[in-house]
Amino acid sequence: MHSLPCQVLSCTPGSLPYVAALQLHSAIEGSAETVLLALAPASAQGSWLLRSLAEDQTELGWAKAATFPVAQMEKAMLTYGGIPSSVVHVAVSFQTSQTILSGGVIEVVAPAVYGFSCDAADGLKLFFAGLQSCETLDEGFRLMLNQSVSPGSYAFLIGMRTPSFTPYTNLFDLLLKDLEGKVVDARLALPGPRLIPGLTLDLPVLTFARSQPGSDAEIRVTLKVVQTLDPLQVLGPFRSVQIAVPERFTLIVREPVTNYDGLPTPEVSWYHLYFLEKLVRVDLVADGAEEIPQIPAKDYRLGFKVRLPEFWMPSVNVWTVSLCRDLSCSDLITSLPMAGFEFGDPGFEQEEVQRCPQCVALVFGASRAFCKEVVDLQPGHAQGLLNRLNFLILIIFI
């Protein structure tokens, strides 16, 4: 007796979600081959079981095979500030090894208690080209692309309305789909940050002095406290603030951090700059045993210097400011993402010039006159020159 090919006549779902029933053309013995479309789990365990049944459900044979590995998307991350009942910015970053042609989709599946906004005013910003449209869903959102996405790292931000409490299952799925809607890469069950009762903050603001490639620029991060943060209230104590700088930026550690608006800090040694880690840390207390101050409702600006990349901005151009319960910032309360800027974006130096061009003209005019006075200095004119210098300094600082 020789083997005969066995034809698959039909494939239908079985009595359980993980069972498929194949109907075969009658044959004494032989082989059959077909393709099953299955929904892959976040991680695969166990085995595949095959049973051969006669028409009267008599078992004719069975076999078992080990499952195949499920490879999730590389380095996927989702973060947002844990501010309850507020609109926050969600930062999503991922690294994919797959190619998505034009017409593909990036979809995020979220708990139903979160509401998303596709409005740029609420925070929607992509750090790569190709967004055709954005659509909110009952449980998440999707981004439709009109350009291909090649293997690499990507990031985007989107606005989200948070509930008053953290949902019991606070997991998010990130799916990359092709033009036909098939998933080509995914990261399932990404844990979302928990919402922190008593965290009365507004979204932080990132501003920059200039955006020319390779230039040194001051960065200002504004921490916006809506209601006084009392360490004895529900939020509890926090002892430091930490700012993370994206890749390709160079943190200039020889320049000090500027506390523009009086954020409560110790008198000395209150800031730390970490070159390799690209971190700026500001202490609110001198040591862990010191009494933690209240943080009054106010906008607090912290300034520091960075050197911009020379050629291109990072693909994950997201800055974060974190509140920490300890001075080493190993115990994070929450981290709030902020969208980075691009080359050529107007900085606050340019905006100041546009607001008051007469001031700039006056300063430069006075500077030129002062320089000419130095060149033409005659004996006995030193006091007059000193008076002009004081006047020039007064103009500049005003």
Short mmCIF file of C-alpha atoms in Angstrom, two decimals:
data_model
loop_
_atom_site.label_atom_id
_atom_site.label_comp_id
_atom_site.label_asym_id
_atom_site.label_seq_id
_atom_site.Cartn_x
_atom_site.Cartn_y
_atom_site.Cartn_z
CA MET A 1 0.00 0.00 0.00
CA HIS A 2 1.40 3.40 -0.92
CA SER A 3 0.66 6.83 0.55
CA LEU A 4 -1.90 9.01 -1.21
CA PRO A 5 -2.12 12.80 -0.93
CA CYS A 6 -4.91 13.90 1.35
CA GLN A 7 -6.92 17.02 0.43
CA VAL A 8 -8.23 19.50 3.00
CA LEU A 9 -11.88 20.19 2.18
CA SER A 10 -12.69 22.76 4.87
CA CYS A 11 -11.39 24.48 7.99
CA THR A 12 -13.79 25.72 10.68
CA PRO A 13 -13.39 27.01 14.26
CA GLY A 14 -13.77 24.28 16.84
CA SER A 15 -15.83 24.21 19.99
CA LEU A 16 -13.13 26.18 21.86
CA PRO A 17 -11.34 29.41 20.78
CA TYR A 18 -8.01 27.62 20.40
CA VAL A 19 -9.31 24.65 18.35
CA ALA A 20 -9.62 24.35 14.55
CA ALA A 21 -11.39 21.46 12.78
CA LEU A 22 -10.12 20.33 9.36
CA GLN A 23 -12.28 18.13 7.15
CA LEU A 24 -10.21 15.81 4.94
CA HIS A 25 -11.01 13.93 1.75
CA SER A 26 -11.40 10.28 2.62
CA ALA A 27 -8.17 8.36 2.24
CA ILE A 28 -6.67 5.28 3.86
CA GLU A 29 -3.42 7.04 4.62
CA GLY A 30 -1.50 10.01 3.32
CA SER A 31 -0.42 13.55 4.17
CA ALA A 32 -2.27 16.85 4.28
CA GLU A 33 -0.98 20.42 4.35
CA THR A 34 -2.81 23.67 5.00
CA VAL A 35 -2.27 27.15 6.44
CA LEU A 36 -3.96 28.34 9.64
CA LEU A 37 -4.29 32.00 10.55
CA ALA A 38 -3.95 32.33 14.33
CA LEU A 39 -3.84 35.24 16.75
CA ALA A 40 -0.46 35.08 18.45
CA PRO A 41 -0.27 35.64 22.23
CA ALA A 42 2.19 37.94 23.96
CA SER A 43 4.35 34.90 24.71
CA ALA A 44 4.03 31.31 23.53
CA GLN A 45 4.12 28.29 25.83
CA GLY A 46 2.98 24.69 25.64
CA SER A 47 2.52 22.46 22.58
CA TRP A 48 0.34 21.97 19.52
CA LEU A 49 -1.85 18.87 19.66
CA LEU A 50 -3.22 17.08 16.59
CA ARG A 51 -6.00 14.45 16.76
CA SER A 52 -7.28 12.37 13.88
CA LEU A 53 -10.98 11.42 14.18
CA ALA A 54 -13.23 9.21 12.11
CA GLU A 55 -16.72 10.29 11.07
CA ASP A 56 -18.15 8.70 14.21
CA GLN A 57 -15.55 10.64 16.34
CA THR A 58 -13.47 7.53 16.96
CA GLU A 59 -9.89 8.59 17.60
CA LEU A 60 -7.57 7.18 14.94
CA GLY A 61 -4.34 8.77 16.14
CA TRP A 62 -2.72 11.81 17.69
CA ALA A 63 0.57 13.76 17.71
CA LYS A 64 2.20 16.61 19.64
CA ALA A 65 4.65 19.31 18.49
CA ALA A 66 6.47 22.05 20.39
CA THR A 67 5.23 25.58 19.76
CA PHE A 68 7.25 28.19 17.92
CA PRO A 69 8.70 31.28 19.63
CA VAL A 70 6.79 34.56 19.52
CA ALA A 71 9.12 37.53 18.95
CA GLN A 72 7.66 40.81 20.15
CA MET A 73 8.68 44.25 18.92
CA GLU A 74 12.02 45.48 20.18
CA LYS A 75 12.42 48.25 22.76
CA ALA A 76 8.83 49.42 22.83
CA MET A 77 7.91 51.94 25.54
CA LEU A 78 4.80 53.88 26.49
CA THR A 79 4.81 56.60 29.13
CA TYR A 80 2.65 59.46 30.33
CA GLY A 81 2.36 61.65 33.39
CA GLY A 82 0.25 60.11 36.13
CA ILE A 83 -2.02 63.14 36.58
CA PRO A 84 -5.62 62.03 37.30
CA SER A 85 -8.60 63.55 35.46
CA SER A 86 -6.46 65.58 33.13
CA VAL A 87 -5.19 65.74 29.55
CA VAL A 88 -1.65 64.34 29.43
CA HIS A 89 0.81 63.60 26.66
CA VAL A 90 1.48 59.94 25.89
CA ALA A 91 4.92 59.20 24.44
CA VAL A 92 5.20 56.01 22.40
CA SER A 93 8.57 54.80 21.12
CA PHE A 94 9.49 51.54 19.46
CA GLN A 95 12.14 49.78 17.41
CA THR A 96 10.97 47.51 14.61
CA SER A 97 12.81 45.12 12.30
CA GLN A 98 9.95 45.08 9.79
CA THR A 99 9.06 47.26 6.81
CA ILE A 100 5.59 48.76 6.50
CA LEU A 101 4.73 50.03 3.04
CA SER A 102 2.65 53.13 2.40
CA GLY A 103 -0.91 52.57 3.56
CA GLY A 104 0.12 50.80 6.74
CA VAL A 105 -1.24 51.52 10.20
CA ILE A 106 0.15 52.08 13.70
CA GLU A 107 -2.53 51.10 16.20
CA VAL A 108 -2.56 51.32 19.98
CA VAL A 109 -5.17 49.36 21.93
CA ALA A 110 -5.83 50.88 25.36
CA PRO A 111 -8.22 50.40 28.28
CA ALA A 112 -11.61 51.94 27.51
CA VAL A 113 -11.36 54.45 30.39
CA TYR A 114 -8.74 56.45 28.49
CA GLY A 115 -9.82 58.90 25.80
CA PHE A 116 -7.43 60.00 23.03
CA SER A 117 -7.30 63.16 20.93
CA CYS A 118 -5.93 63.50 17.39
CA ASP A 119 -5.70 67.28 17.76
CA ALA A 120 -2.20 68.76 17.53
CA ALA A 121 -3.20 71.27 20.22
CA ASP A 122 -3.64 68.33 22.62
CA GLY A 123 -0.16 67.01 21.87
CA LEU A 124 -0.22 64.93 18.65
CA LYS A 125 3.29 65.04 17.17
CA LEU A 126 5.20 62.49 15.09
CA PHE A 127 8.99 62.48 14.89
CA PHE A 128 8.90 60.87 11.45
CA ALA A 129 7.22 61.75 8.16
CA GLY A 130 4.21 60.04 6.66
CA LEU A 131 1.10 60.68 8.77
CA GLN A 132 -1.98 60.63 6.57
CA SER A 133 -4.65 60.70 9.26
CA CYS A 134 -5.37 59.91 12.89
CA GLU A 135 -8.48 58.16 14.14
CA THR A 136 -9.62 57.67 17.72
CA LEU A 137 -11.26 54.37 18.70
CA ASP A 138 -13.39 53.18 21.61
CA GLU A 139 -10.29 51.49 22.97
CA GLY A 140 -7.26 53.35 21.65
CA PHE A 141 -6.39 55.03 18.35
CA ARG A 142 -4.77 54.37 14.97
CA LEU A 143 -2.41 56.36 12.77
CA MET A 144 -2.72 55.86 8.99
CA LEU A 145 0.54 56.28 7.07
CA ASN A 146 1.12 57.52 3.52
CA GLN A 147 4.84 56.72 3.47
CA SER A 148 6.78 53.53 4.08
CA VAL A 149 8.32 52.80 7.47
CA SER A 150 11.66 51.00 7.28
CA PRO A 151 13.38 49.08 10.09
CA GLY A 152 14.54 51.47 12.82
CA SER A 153 13.47 53.47 15.85
CA TYR A 154 10.42 55.73 15.90
CA ALA A 155 8.46 57.85 18.38
CA PHE A 156 5.36 60.00 18.59
CA LEU A 157 3.22 61.81 21.15
CA ILE A 158 -0.57 62.00 21.43
CA GLY A 159 -2.98 63.64 23.86
CA MET A 160 -4.95 61.46 26.29
CA ARG A 161 -7.65 62.18 28.87
CA THR A 162 -7.00 60.24 32.07
CA PRO A 163 -9.67 58.95 34.47
CA SER A 164 -9.67 59.69 38.18
CA PHE A 165 -8.17 56.30 39.03
CA THR A 166 -5.86 53.69 37.51
CA PRO A 167 -7.83 50.87 35.83
CA TYR A 168 -7.37 47.38 37.25
CA THR A 169 -5.91 46.13 33.96
CA ASN A 170 -3.69 48.96 32.77
CA LEU A 171 -2.10 47.34 29.72
CA PHE A 172 -1.60 48.69 26.19
CA ASP A 173 -0.98 46.88 22.87
CA LEU A 174 1.10 48.43 20.09
CA LEU A 175 0.42 46.98 16.62
CA LEU A 176 2.02 47.66 13.24
CA LYS A 177 -0.26 46.59 10.38
CA ASP A 178 0.24 46.40 6.64
CA LEU A 179 -2.09 47.67 3.93
CA GLU A 180 -4.26 44.54 4.25
CA GLY A 181 -4.64 44.94 8.01
CA LYS A 182 -2.30 42.07 8.92
CA VAL A 183 -0.08 42.55 11.96
CA VAL A 184 3.58 42.57 10.89
CA ASP A 185 5.07 43.57 14.25
CA ALA A 186 3.62 44.10 17.72
CA ARG A 187 4.28 44.59 21.38
CA LEU A 188 1.50 43.36 23.63
CA ALA A 189 0.68 44.09 27.26
CA LEU A 190 2.81 47.21 27.69
CA PRO A 191 2.24 48.33 31.30
CA GLY A 192 0.89 51.87 31.63
CA PRO A 193 2.07 54.16 34.44
CA ARG A 194 -0.31 54.40 37.37
CA LEU A 195 -2.22 57.56 38.15
CA ILE A 196 -1.06 59.34 41.31
CA PRO A 197 -3.73 60.80 43.65
CA GLY A 198 -2.87 64.33 44.72
CA LEU A 199 -0.55 65.01 41.76
CA THR A 200 -1.81 68.52 40.96
CA LEU A 201 0.42 69.45 38.05
CA ASP A 202 -0.20 70.84 34.60
CA LEU A 203 1.81 69.66 31.60
CA PRO A 204 5.48 70.76 31.76
CA VAL A 205 6.78 73.07 29.05
CA LEU A 206 10.08 72.75 27.16
CA THR A 207 11.58 75.90 25.61
CA PHE A 208 14.98 76.46 23.99
CA ALA A 209 17.18 79.43 23.14
CA ARG A 210 18.13 78.42 19.59
CA SER A 211 17.89 75.45 17.25
CA GLN A 212 20.84 75.74 14.86
CA PRO A 213 22.75 72.45 14.30
CA GLY A 214 25.81 72.09 16.51
CA SER A 215 25.08 75.23 18.55
CA ASP A 216 25.12 75.61 22.32
CA ALA A 217 21.67 76.46 23.61
CA GLU A 218 19.97 76.99 26.94
CA ILE A 219 17.05 74.65 27.64
CA ARG A 220 14.31 75.74 30.03
CA VAL A 221 11.90 73.25 31.54
CA THR A 222 8.88 74.73 33.31
CA LEU A 223 7.32 72.63 36.07
CA LYS A 224 3.73 73.88 36.47
CA VAL A 225 2.34 73.31 39.98
CA VAL A 226 -1.43 73.94 40.02
CA GLN A 227 -2.02 73.42 43.77
CA THR A 228 0.47 73.42 46.62
CA LEU A 229 2.28 70.09 46.88
CA ASP A 230 2.29 69.24 50.58
CA PRO A 231 4.41 66.23 51.65
CA LEU A 232 1.89 65.53 54.43
CA GLN A 233 -1.03 65.21 51.99
CA VAL A 234 -2.06 62.28 49.78
CA LEU A 235 0.77 62.72 47.25
CA GLY A 236 3.38 62.20 49.94
CA PRO A 237 6.97 63.48 49.89
CA PHE A 238 9.23 63.95 46.91
CA ARG A 239 12.82 65.02 47.26
CA SER A 240 14.19 65.65 43.77
CA VAL A 241 13.34 66.53 40.19
CA GLN A 242 15.14 64.88 37.28
CA ILE A 243 15.25 65.85 33.59
CA ALA A 244 16.35 63.36 30.93
CA VAL A 245 17.97 64.65 27.73
CA PRO A 246 17.51 62.67 24.46
CA GLU A 247 20.30 60.94 22.58
CA ARG A 248 22.58 62.98 20.26
CA PHE A 249 22.33 66.03 22.53
CA THR A 250 25.41 66.79 24.65
CA LEU A 251 24.81 67.97 28.19
CA ILE A 252 27.20 70.84 29.02
CA VAL A 253 28.20 70.09 32.60
CA ARG A 254 30.55 73.06 33.07
CA GLU A 255 27.58 75.46 33.02
CA PRO A 256 25.37 75.73 36.12
CA VAL A 257 21.66 75.02 36.40
CA THR A 258 19.55 78.16 36.81
CA ASN A 259 16.60 78.21 39.20
CA TYR A 260 14.66 81.13 37.75
CA ASP A 261 11.55 81.12 39.91
CA GLY A 262 12.64 80.02 43.36
CA LEU A 263 11.89 76.31 43.42
CA PRO A 264 12.66 75.35 47.05
CA THR A 265 16.19 73.89 47.13
CA PRO A 266 19.16 73.80 49.52
CA GLU A 267 21.47 76.82 49.44
CA VAL A 268 24.44 74.92 47.97
CA SER A 269 25.05 71.75 45.97
CA TRP A 270 21.41 71.54 44.93
CA TYR A 271 21.93 70.48 41.30
CA HIS A 272 23.81 67.65 39.63
CA LEU A 273 24.72 67.17 35.95
CA TYR A 274 25.51 63.66 34.67
CA PHE A 275 27.32 63.81 31.33
CA LEU A 276 27.16 60.17 30.24
CA GLU A 277 23.63 59.54 31.49
CA LYS A 278 22.39 62.89 30.06
CA LEU A 279 20.56 63.67 33.30
CA VAL A 280 19.92 66.90 35.19
CA ARG A 281 18.92 66.42 38.82
CA VAL A 282 17.69 69.09 41.22
CA ASP A 283 17.50 68.36 44.96
CA LEU A 284 14.74 69.83 47.09
CA VAL A 285 16.49 68.83 50.32
CA ALA A 286 20.14 68.47 51.33
CA ASP A 287 19.75 64.91 52.60
CA GLY A 288 17.11 62.25 53.12
CA ALA A 289 16.56 63.21 56.76
CA GLU A 290 15.85 66.91 56.15
CA GLU A 291 12.29 68.16 56.40
CA ILE A 292 10.66 68.25 52.98
CA PRO A 293 9.32 71.67 52.00
CA GLN A 294 5.95 72.45 50.51
CA ILE A 295 5.97 73.42 46.84
CA PRO A 296 3.63 76.41 46.42
CA ALA A 297 1.41 76.65 43.33
CA LYS A 298 3.54 78.39 40.72
CA ASP A 299 5.44 77.91 37.45
CA TYR A 300 9.07 76.94 38.14
CA ARG A 301 11.63 77.29 35.36
CA LEU A 302 14.90 75.36 35.42
CA GLY A 303 17.56 76.25 32.86
CA PHE A 304 20.65 74.35 31.70
CA LYS A 305 22.90 74.21 28.63
CA VAL A 306 23.15 71.56 25.91
CA ARG A 307 24.95 71.26 22.58
CA LEU A 308 22.64 70.38 19.71
CA PRO A 309 23.42 67.54 17.28
CA GLU A 310 25.44 68.55 14.22
CA PHE A 311 23.56 66.64 11.53
CA TRP A 312 20.18 65.23 12.59
CA MET A 313 17.87 65.16 15.55
CA PRO A 314 17.27 61.88 17.44
CA SER A 315 14.51 59.64 16.12
CA VAL A 316 13.16 59.46 19.69
CA ASN A 317 13.13 63.19 20.38
CA VAL A 318 11.34 63.02 23.72
CA TRP A 319 12.47 64.80 26.89
CA THR A 320 11.13 63.78 30.30
CA VAL A 321 10.87 65.45 33.69
CA SER A 322 10.44 63.11 36.67
CA LEU A 323 9.45 63.58 40.30
CA CYS A 324 11.38 61.32 42.67
CA ARG A 325 10.85 60.29 46.27
CA ASP A 326 14.59 59.93 46.93
CA LEU A 327 17.71 61.93 46.08
CA SER A 328 19.10 59.28 43.71
CA CYS A 329 15.87 59.22 41.71
CA SER A 330 15.63 55.44 41.93
CA ASP A 331 12.07 55.73 43.28
CA LEU A 332 10.07 57.58 40.64
CA ILE A 333 6.65 59.03 41.41
CA THR A 334 5.91 59.87 37.78
CA SER A 335 7.63 60.90 34.55
CA LEU A 336 6.10 63.48 32.23
CA PRO A 337 7.21 63.41 28.56
CA MET A 338 7.77 66.57 26.52
CA ALA A 339 8.04 66.82 22.74
CA GLY A 340 11.44 67.88 21.46
CA PHE A 341 12.09 70.54 18.82
CA GLU A 342 13.48 70.42 15.29
CA PHE A 343 16.27 72.29 13.54
CA GLY A 344 15.05 75.73 12.50
CA ASP A 345 12.27 76.00 15.10
CA PRO A 346 12.21 79.51 16.60
CA GLY A 347 13.70 79.68 20.09
CA PHE A 348 13.00 82.17 22.85
CA GLU A 349 16.04 84.28 21.85
CA GLN A 350 14.50 84.88 18.44
CA GLU A 351 11.10 85.55 19.98
CA GLU A 352 12.63 88.15 22.31
CA VAL A 353 14.23 89.90 19.33
CA GLN A 354 10.90 89.92 17.48
CA ARG A 355 9.07 91.34 20.52
CA CYS A 356 11.48 94.24 20.95
CA PRO A 357 13.67 94.94 17.90
CA GLN A 358 14.25 98.51 19.15
CA CYS A 359 15.92 97.12 22.29
CA VAL A 360 18.35 95.08 20.20
CA ALA A 361 19.11 98.02 17.92
CA LEU A 362 19.73 100.25 20.94
CA VAL A 363 22.10 97.74 22.56
CA PHE A 364 24.09 97.17 19.37
CA GLY A 365 24.21 100.88 18.64
CA ALA A 366 25.52 101.60 22.12
CA SER A 367 28.05 98.77 21.74
CA ARG A 368 29.44 100.22 18.52
CA ALA A 369 29.71 103.69 20.06
CA PHE A 370 31.48 102.27 23.11
CA CYS A 371 34.00 100.35 20.95
CA LYS A 372 34.77 103.50 18.94
CA GLU A 373 35.29 105.41 22.20
CA VAL A 374 37.87 102.82 23.32
CA VAL A 375 39.79 103.17 20.06
CA ASP A 376 39.78 106.97 20.23
CA LEU A 377 40.50 107.11 23.98
CA GLN A 378 42.45 110.23 24.94
CA PRO A 379 44.12 111.00 28.26
CA GLY A 380 41.69 112.39 30.81
CA HIS A 381 38.63 110.71 29.28
CA ALA A 382 38.70 107.59 31.48
CA GLN A 383 35.89 108.67 33.81
CA GLY A 384 33.56 109.56 30.97
CA LEU A 385 34.25 106.19 29.33
CA LEU A 386 33.48 104.41 32.60
CA ASN A 387 30.13 106.19 32.87
CA ARG A 388 29.23 105.15 29.31
CA LEU A 389 30.20 101.54 30.12
CA ASN A 390 27.89 101.52 33.17
CA PHE A 391 25.05 102.90 31.03
CA LEU A 392 25.64 100.20 28.38
CA ILE A 393 25.58 97.42 30.98
CA LEU A 394 22.32 98.85 32.38
CA ILE A 395 20.74 98.77 28.91
CA ILE A 396 21.78 95.16 28.30
CA PHE A 397 20.43 93.88 31.62
CA ILE A 398 17.14 95.73 31.24
#
